[in-house]
mmCIF file of C-alpha atoms in Angstrom:
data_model
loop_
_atom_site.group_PDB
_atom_site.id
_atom_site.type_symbol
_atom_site.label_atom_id
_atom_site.label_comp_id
_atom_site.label_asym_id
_atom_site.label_seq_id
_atom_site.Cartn_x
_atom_site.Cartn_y
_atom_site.Cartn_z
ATOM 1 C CA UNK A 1 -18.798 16.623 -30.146
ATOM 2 C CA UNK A 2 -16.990 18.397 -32.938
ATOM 3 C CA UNK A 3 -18.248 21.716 -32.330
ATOM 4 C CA UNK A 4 -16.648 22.099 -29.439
ATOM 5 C CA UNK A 5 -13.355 24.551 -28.890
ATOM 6 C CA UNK A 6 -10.152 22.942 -27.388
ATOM 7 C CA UNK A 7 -9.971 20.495 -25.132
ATOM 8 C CA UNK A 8 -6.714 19.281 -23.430
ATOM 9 C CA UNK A 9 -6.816 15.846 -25.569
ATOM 10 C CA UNK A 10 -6.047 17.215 -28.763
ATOM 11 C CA UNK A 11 -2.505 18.590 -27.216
ATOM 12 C CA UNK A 12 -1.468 15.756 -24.805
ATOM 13 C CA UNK A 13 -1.839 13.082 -28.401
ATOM 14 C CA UNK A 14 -0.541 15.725 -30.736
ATOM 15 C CA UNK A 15 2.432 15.925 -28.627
ATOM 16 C CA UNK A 16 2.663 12.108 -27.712
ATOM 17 C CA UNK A 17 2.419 11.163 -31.429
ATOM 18 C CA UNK A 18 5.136 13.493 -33.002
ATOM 19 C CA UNK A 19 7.700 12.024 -30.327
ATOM 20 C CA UNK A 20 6.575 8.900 -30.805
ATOM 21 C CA UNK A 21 6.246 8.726 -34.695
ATOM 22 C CA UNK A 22 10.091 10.530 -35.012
ATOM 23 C CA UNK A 23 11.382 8.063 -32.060
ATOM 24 C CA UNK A 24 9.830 5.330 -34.202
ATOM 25 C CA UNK A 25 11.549 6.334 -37.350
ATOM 26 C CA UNK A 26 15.146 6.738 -35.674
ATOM 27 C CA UNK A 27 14.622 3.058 -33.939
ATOM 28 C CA UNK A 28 13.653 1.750 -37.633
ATOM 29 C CA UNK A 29 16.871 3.845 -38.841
ATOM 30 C CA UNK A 30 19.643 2.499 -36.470
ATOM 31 C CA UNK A 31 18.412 -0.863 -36.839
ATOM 32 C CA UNK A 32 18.639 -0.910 -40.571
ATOM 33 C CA UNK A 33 22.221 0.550 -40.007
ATOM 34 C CA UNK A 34 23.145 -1.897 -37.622
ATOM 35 C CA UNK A 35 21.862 -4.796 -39.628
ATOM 36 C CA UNK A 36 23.820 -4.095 -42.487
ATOM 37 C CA UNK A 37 26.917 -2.948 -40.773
ATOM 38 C CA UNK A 38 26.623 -6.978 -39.208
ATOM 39 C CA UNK A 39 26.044 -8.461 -42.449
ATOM 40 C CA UNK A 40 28.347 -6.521 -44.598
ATOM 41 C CA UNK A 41 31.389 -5.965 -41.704
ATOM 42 C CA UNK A 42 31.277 -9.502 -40.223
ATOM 43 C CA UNK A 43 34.275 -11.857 -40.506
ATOM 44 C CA UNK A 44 34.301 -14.835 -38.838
ATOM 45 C CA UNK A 45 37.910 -15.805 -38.821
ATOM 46 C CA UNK A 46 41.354 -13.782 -38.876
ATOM 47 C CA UNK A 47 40.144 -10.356 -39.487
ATOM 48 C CA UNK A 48 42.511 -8.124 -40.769
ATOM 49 C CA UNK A 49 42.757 -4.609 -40.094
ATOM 50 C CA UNK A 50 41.348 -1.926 -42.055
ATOM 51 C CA UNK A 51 42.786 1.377 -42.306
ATOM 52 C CA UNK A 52 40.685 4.242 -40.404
ATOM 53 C CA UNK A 53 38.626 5.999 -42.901
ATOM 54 C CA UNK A 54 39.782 9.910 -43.337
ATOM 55 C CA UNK A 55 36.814 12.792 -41.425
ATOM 56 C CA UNK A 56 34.307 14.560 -43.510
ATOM 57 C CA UNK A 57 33.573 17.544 -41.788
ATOM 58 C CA UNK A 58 29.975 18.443 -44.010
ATOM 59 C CA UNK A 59 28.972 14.585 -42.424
ATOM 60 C CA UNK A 60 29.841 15.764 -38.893
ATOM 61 C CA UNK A 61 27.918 18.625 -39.547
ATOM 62 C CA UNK A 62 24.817 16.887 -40.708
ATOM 63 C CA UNK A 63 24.969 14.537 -38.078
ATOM 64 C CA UNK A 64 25.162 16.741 -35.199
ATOM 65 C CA UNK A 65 22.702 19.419 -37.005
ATOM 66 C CA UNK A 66 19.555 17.319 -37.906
ATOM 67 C CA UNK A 67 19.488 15.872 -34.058
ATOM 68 C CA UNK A 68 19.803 19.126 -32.894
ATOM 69 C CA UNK A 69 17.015 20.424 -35.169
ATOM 70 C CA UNK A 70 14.677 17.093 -34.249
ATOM 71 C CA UNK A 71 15.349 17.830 -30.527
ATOM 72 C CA UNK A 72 14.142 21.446 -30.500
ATOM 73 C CA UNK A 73 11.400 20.795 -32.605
ATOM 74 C CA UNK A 74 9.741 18.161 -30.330
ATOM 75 C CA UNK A 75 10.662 20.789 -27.295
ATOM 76 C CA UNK A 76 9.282 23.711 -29.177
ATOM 77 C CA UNK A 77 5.840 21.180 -29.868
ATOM 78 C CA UNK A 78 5.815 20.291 -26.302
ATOM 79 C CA UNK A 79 6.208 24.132 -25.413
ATOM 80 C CA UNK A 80 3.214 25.121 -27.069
ATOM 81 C CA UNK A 81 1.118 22.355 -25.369
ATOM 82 C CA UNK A 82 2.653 23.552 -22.081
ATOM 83 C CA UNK A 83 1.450 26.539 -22.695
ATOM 84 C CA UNK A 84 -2.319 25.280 -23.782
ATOM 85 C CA UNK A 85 -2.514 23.561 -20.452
ATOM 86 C CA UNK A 86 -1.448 26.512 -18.397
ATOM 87 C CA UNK A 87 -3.782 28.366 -19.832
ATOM 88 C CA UNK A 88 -7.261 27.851 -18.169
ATOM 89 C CA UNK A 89 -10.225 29.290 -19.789
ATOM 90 C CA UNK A 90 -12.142 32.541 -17.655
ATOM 91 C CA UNK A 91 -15.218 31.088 -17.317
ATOM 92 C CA UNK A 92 -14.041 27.648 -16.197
ATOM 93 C CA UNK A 93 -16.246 25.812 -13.542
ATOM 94 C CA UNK A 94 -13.853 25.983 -10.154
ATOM 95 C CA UNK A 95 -13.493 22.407 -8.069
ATOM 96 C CA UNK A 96 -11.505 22.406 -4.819
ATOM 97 C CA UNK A 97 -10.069 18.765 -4.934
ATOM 98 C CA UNK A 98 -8.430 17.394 -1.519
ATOM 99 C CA UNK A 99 -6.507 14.021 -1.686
ATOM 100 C CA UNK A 100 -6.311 11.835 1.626
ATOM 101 C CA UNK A 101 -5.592 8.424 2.475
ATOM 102 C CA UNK A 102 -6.898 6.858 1.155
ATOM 103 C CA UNK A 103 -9.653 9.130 -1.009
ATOM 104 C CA UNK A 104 -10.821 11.801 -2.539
ATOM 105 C CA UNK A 105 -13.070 14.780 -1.626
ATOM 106 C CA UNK A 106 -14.365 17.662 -3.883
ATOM 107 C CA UNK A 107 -15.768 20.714 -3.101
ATOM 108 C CA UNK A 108 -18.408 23.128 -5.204
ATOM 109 C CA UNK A 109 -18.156 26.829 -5.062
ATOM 110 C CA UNK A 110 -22.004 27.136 -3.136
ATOM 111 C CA UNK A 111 -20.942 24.108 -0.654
ATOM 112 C CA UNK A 112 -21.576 21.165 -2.528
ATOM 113 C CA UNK A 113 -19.643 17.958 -1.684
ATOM 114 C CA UNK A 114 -18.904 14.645 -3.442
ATOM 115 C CA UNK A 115 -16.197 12.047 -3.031
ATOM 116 C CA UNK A 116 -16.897 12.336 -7.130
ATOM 117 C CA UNK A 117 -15.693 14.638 -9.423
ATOM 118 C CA UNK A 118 -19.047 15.760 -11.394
ATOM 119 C CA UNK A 119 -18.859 17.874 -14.394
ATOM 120 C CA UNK A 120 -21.033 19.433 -17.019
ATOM 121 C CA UNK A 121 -20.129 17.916 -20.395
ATOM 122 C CA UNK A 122 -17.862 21.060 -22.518
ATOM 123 C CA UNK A 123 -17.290 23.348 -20.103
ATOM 124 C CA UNK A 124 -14.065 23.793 -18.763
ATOM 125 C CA UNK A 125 -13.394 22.915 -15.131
ATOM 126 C CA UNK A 126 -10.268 24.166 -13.395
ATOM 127 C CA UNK A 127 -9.382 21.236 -10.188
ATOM 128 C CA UNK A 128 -7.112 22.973 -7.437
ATOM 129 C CA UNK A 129 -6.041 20.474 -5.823
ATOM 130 C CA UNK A 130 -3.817 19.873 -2.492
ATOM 131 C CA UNK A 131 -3.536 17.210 -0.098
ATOM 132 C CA UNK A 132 -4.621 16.865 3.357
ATOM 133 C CA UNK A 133 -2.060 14.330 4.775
ATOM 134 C CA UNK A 134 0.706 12.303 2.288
ATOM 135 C CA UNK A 135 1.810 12.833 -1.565
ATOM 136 C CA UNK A 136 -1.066 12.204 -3.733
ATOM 137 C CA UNK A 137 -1.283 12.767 -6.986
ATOM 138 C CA UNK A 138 -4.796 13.410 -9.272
ATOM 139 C CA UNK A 139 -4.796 11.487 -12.723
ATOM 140 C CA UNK A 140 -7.262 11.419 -15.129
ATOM 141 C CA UNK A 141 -6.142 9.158 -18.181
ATOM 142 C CA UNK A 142 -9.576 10.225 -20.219
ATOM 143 C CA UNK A 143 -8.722 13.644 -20.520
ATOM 144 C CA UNK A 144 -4.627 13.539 -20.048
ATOM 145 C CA UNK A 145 -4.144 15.451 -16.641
ATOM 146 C CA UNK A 146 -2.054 14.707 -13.891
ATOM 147 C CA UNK A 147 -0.840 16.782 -11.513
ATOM 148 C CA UNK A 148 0.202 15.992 -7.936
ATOM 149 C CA UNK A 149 -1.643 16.938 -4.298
ATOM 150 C CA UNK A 150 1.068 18.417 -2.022
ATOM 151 C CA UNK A 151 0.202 19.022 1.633
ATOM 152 C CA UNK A 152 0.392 22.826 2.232
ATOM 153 C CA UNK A 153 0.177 24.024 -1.665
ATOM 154 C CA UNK A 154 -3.016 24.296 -4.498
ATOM 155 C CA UNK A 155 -1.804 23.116 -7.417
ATOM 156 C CA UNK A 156 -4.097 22.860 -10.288
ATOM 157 C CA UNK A 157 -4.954 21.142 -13.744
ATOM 158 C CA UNK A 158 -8.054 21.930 -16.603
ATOM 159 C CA UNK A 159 -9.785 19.947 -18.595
ATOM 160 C CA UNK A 160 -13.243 19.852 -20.777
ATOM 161 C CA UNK A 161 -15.066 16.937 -21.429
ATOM 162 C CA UNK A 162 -15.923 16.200 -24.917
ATOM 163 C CA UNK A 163 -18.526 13.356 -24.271
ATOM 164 C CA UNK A 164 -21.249 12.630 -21.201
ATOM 165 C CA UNK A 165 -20.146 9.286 -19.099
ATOM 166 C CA UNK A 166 -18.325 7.805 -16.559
ATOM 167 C CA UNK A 167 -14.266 7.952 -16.871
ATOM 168 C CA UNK A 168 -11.951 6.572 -14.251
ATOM 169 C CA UNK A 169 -10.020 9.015 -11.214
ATOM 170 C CA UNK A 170 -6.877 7.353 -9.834
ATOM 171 C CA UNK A 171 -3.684 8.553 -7.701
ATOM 172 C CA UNK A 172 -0.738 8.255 -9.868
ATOM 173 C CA UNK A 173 1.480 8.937 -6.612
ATOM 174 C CA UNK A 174 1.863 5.617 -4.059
ATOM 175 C CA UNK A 175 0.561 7.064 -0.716
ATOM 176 C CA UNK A 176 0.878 4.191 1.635
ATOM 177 C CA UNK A 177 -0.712 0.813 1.853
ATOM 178 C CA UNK A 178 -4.134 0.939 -0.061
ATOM 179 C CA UNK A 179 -2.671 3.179 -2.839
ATOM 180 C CA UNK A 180 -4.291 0.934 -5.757
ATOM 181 C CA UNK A 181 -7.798 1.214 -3.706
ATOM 182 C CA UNK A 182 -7.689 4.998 -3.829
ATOM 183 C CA UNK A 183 -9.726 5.337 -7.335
ATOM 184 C CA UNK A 184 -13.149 7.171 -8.302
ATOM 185 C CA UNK A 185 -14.821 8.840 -11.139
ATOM 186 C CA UNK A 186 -15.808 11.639 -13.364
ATOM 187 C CA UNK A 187 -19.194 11.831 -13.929
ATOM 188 C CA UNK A 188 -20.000 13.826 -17.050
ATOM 189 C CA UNK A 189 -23.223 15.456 -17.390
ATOM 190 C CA UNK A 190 -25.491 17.236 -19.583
ATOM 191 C CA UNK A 191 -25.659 21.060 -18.677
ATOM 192 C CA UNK A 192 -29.047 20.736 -17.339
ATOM 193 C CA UNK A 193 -28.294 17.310 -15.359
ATOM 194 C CA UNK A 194 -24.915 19.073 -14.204
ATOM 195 C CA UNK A 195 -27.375 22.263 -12.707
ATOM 196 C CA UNK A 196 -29.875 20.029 -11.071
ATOM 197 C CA UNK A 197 -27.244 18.023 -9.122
ATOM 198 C CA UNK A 198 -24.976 21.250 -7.949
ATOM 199 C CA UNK A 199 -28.218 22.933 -6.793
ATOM 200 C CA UNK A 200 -29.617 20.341 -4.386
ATOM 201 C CA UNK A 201 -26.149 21.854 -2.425
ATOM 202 C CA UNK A 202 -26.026 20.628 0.803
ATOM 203 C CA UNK A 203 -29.207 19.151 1.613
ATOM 204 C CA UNK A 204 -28.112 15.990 -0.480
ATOM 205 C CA UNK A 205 -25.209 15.673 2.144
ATOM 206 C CA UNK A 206 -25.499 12.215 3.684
ATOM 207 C CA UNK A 207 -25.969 11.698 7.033
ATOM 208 C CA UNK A 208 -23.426 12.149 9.565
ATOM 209 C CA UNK A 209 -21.582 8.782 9.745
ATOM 210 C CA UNK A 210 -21.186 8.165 6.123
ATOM 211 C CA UNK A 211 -20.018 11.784 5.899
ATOM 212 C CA UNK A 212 -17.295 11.007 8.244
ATOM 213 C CA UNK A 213 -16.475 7.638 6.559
ATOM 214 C CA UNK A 214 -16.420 9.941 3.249
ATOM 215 C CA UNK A 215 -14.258 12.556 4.686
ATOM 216 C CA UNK A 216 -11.755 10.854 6.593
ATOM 217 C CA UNK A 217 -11.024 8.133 4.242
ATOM 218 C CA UNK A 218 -11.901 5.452 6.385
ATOM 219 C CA UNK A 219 -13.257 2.995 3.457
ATOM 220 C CA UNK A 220 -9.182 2.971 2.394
ATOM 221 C CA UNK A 221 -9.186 0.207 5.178
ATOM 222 C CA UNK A 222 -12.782 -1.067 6.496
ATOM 223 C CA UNK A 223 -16.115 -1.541 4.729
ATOM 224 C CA UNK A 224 -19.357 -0.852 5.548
ATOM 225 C CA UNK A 225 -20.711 -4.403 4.344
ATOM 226 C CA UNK A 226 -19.673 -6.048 8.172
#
């Protein structure tokens, strides 16, 4: 969807690809220099010394100037993403996002539950997140947040879905034995879709015991398949 305003994608690659593309061209630079300082330098037998060449101070300067300027450019372009994240939209849909082993639980504004994260497709939703037990940590690789779920404190990310579907939830932060099993989704909606599903509030709650197994984690370690 082009038409929509921006999302926290754009930033996250903007920023990725300048480091990248200037770490690139240094890597291709040194190399080159190194090559031909092997080639044209190399003496296989006897060497014989060479006197020390005399300091150019304007080289010095150069040297020392243009890595300065490259790293406070990519810090300045990171900055201003910084700042785009941080900044969460006014009318963004509010999630309450709990991490424990080994799952995840989030919880609607008018009561609604879901060990899924469900969305309505561009609208900005703002996760607080915390954790109920270990160090857990919420990432989303679709949409490039990550932020960690510390017992005792909200922390929070944003994001806005460009596209309706299903993307993948995972813990970036190892929390004890079934770690790698702690993974769910984002479902992505259409608006309408999106208003249906947070109305039926709680009377779409399941009953009690898979509640509990929900709640408490307890598929981290048993299944319900016997």
């Amino acid at each position: 969807m082009t038409d929509l305003p921006f999302t926290t994608i754009e930033t996250v690659d903007a920023v990725f690809l300048y480091i990248f593309g200037i770490s690139g061209l240094l890597l291709l630079g040194i190399t080159a220099t190194m090559v031909v300082f092997v080639i044209r330098y190399h003496h296989r037998r006897h060497p014989q010394p060479q006197p020390s060449p005399s300091s150019k101070l304007w080289l010095e300067l150069v040297w020392t100037l243009i890595p300065t300027l490259i790293v406070l450019s990519m810090f300045w372009y990171s900055w201003e993403g910084y700042l785009k994240l941080s900044d969460v939209p006014p009318d963004a849909l509010k999630v309450q996002a709990e991490g424990r082993k080994w799952s995840w639980s989030f919880n609607y504004e008018n009561g609604r539950s879901s060990d899924r994260l469900y969305v309505p497709v561009g609208r900005a939703v703002r996760v607080e997140i915390t954790s109920k037990d270990v160090l857990h940590s919420l990432y989303i690789p679709a949409f490039r947040v990550k932020k960690d779920a510390v017992p005792g404190i909200t922390t929070y990310v944003w994001f806005r879905a460009p596209e309706a579907g299903s993307f993948d939830l995972f813990c970036a932060e190892y929390c004890g034995v079934s770690h790698s099993s702690m993974i769910t989704t984002v479902e992505v909606l259409p608006q309408e879709q999106f208003d249906a599903w947070l109305k039926q509030g709680k009377k779409a709650a399941p009953v009690e015991g898979p509640a509990l197994l929900t709640r408490h984690g307890c598929s981290g370690c048993h299944s319900v398949d016997g």
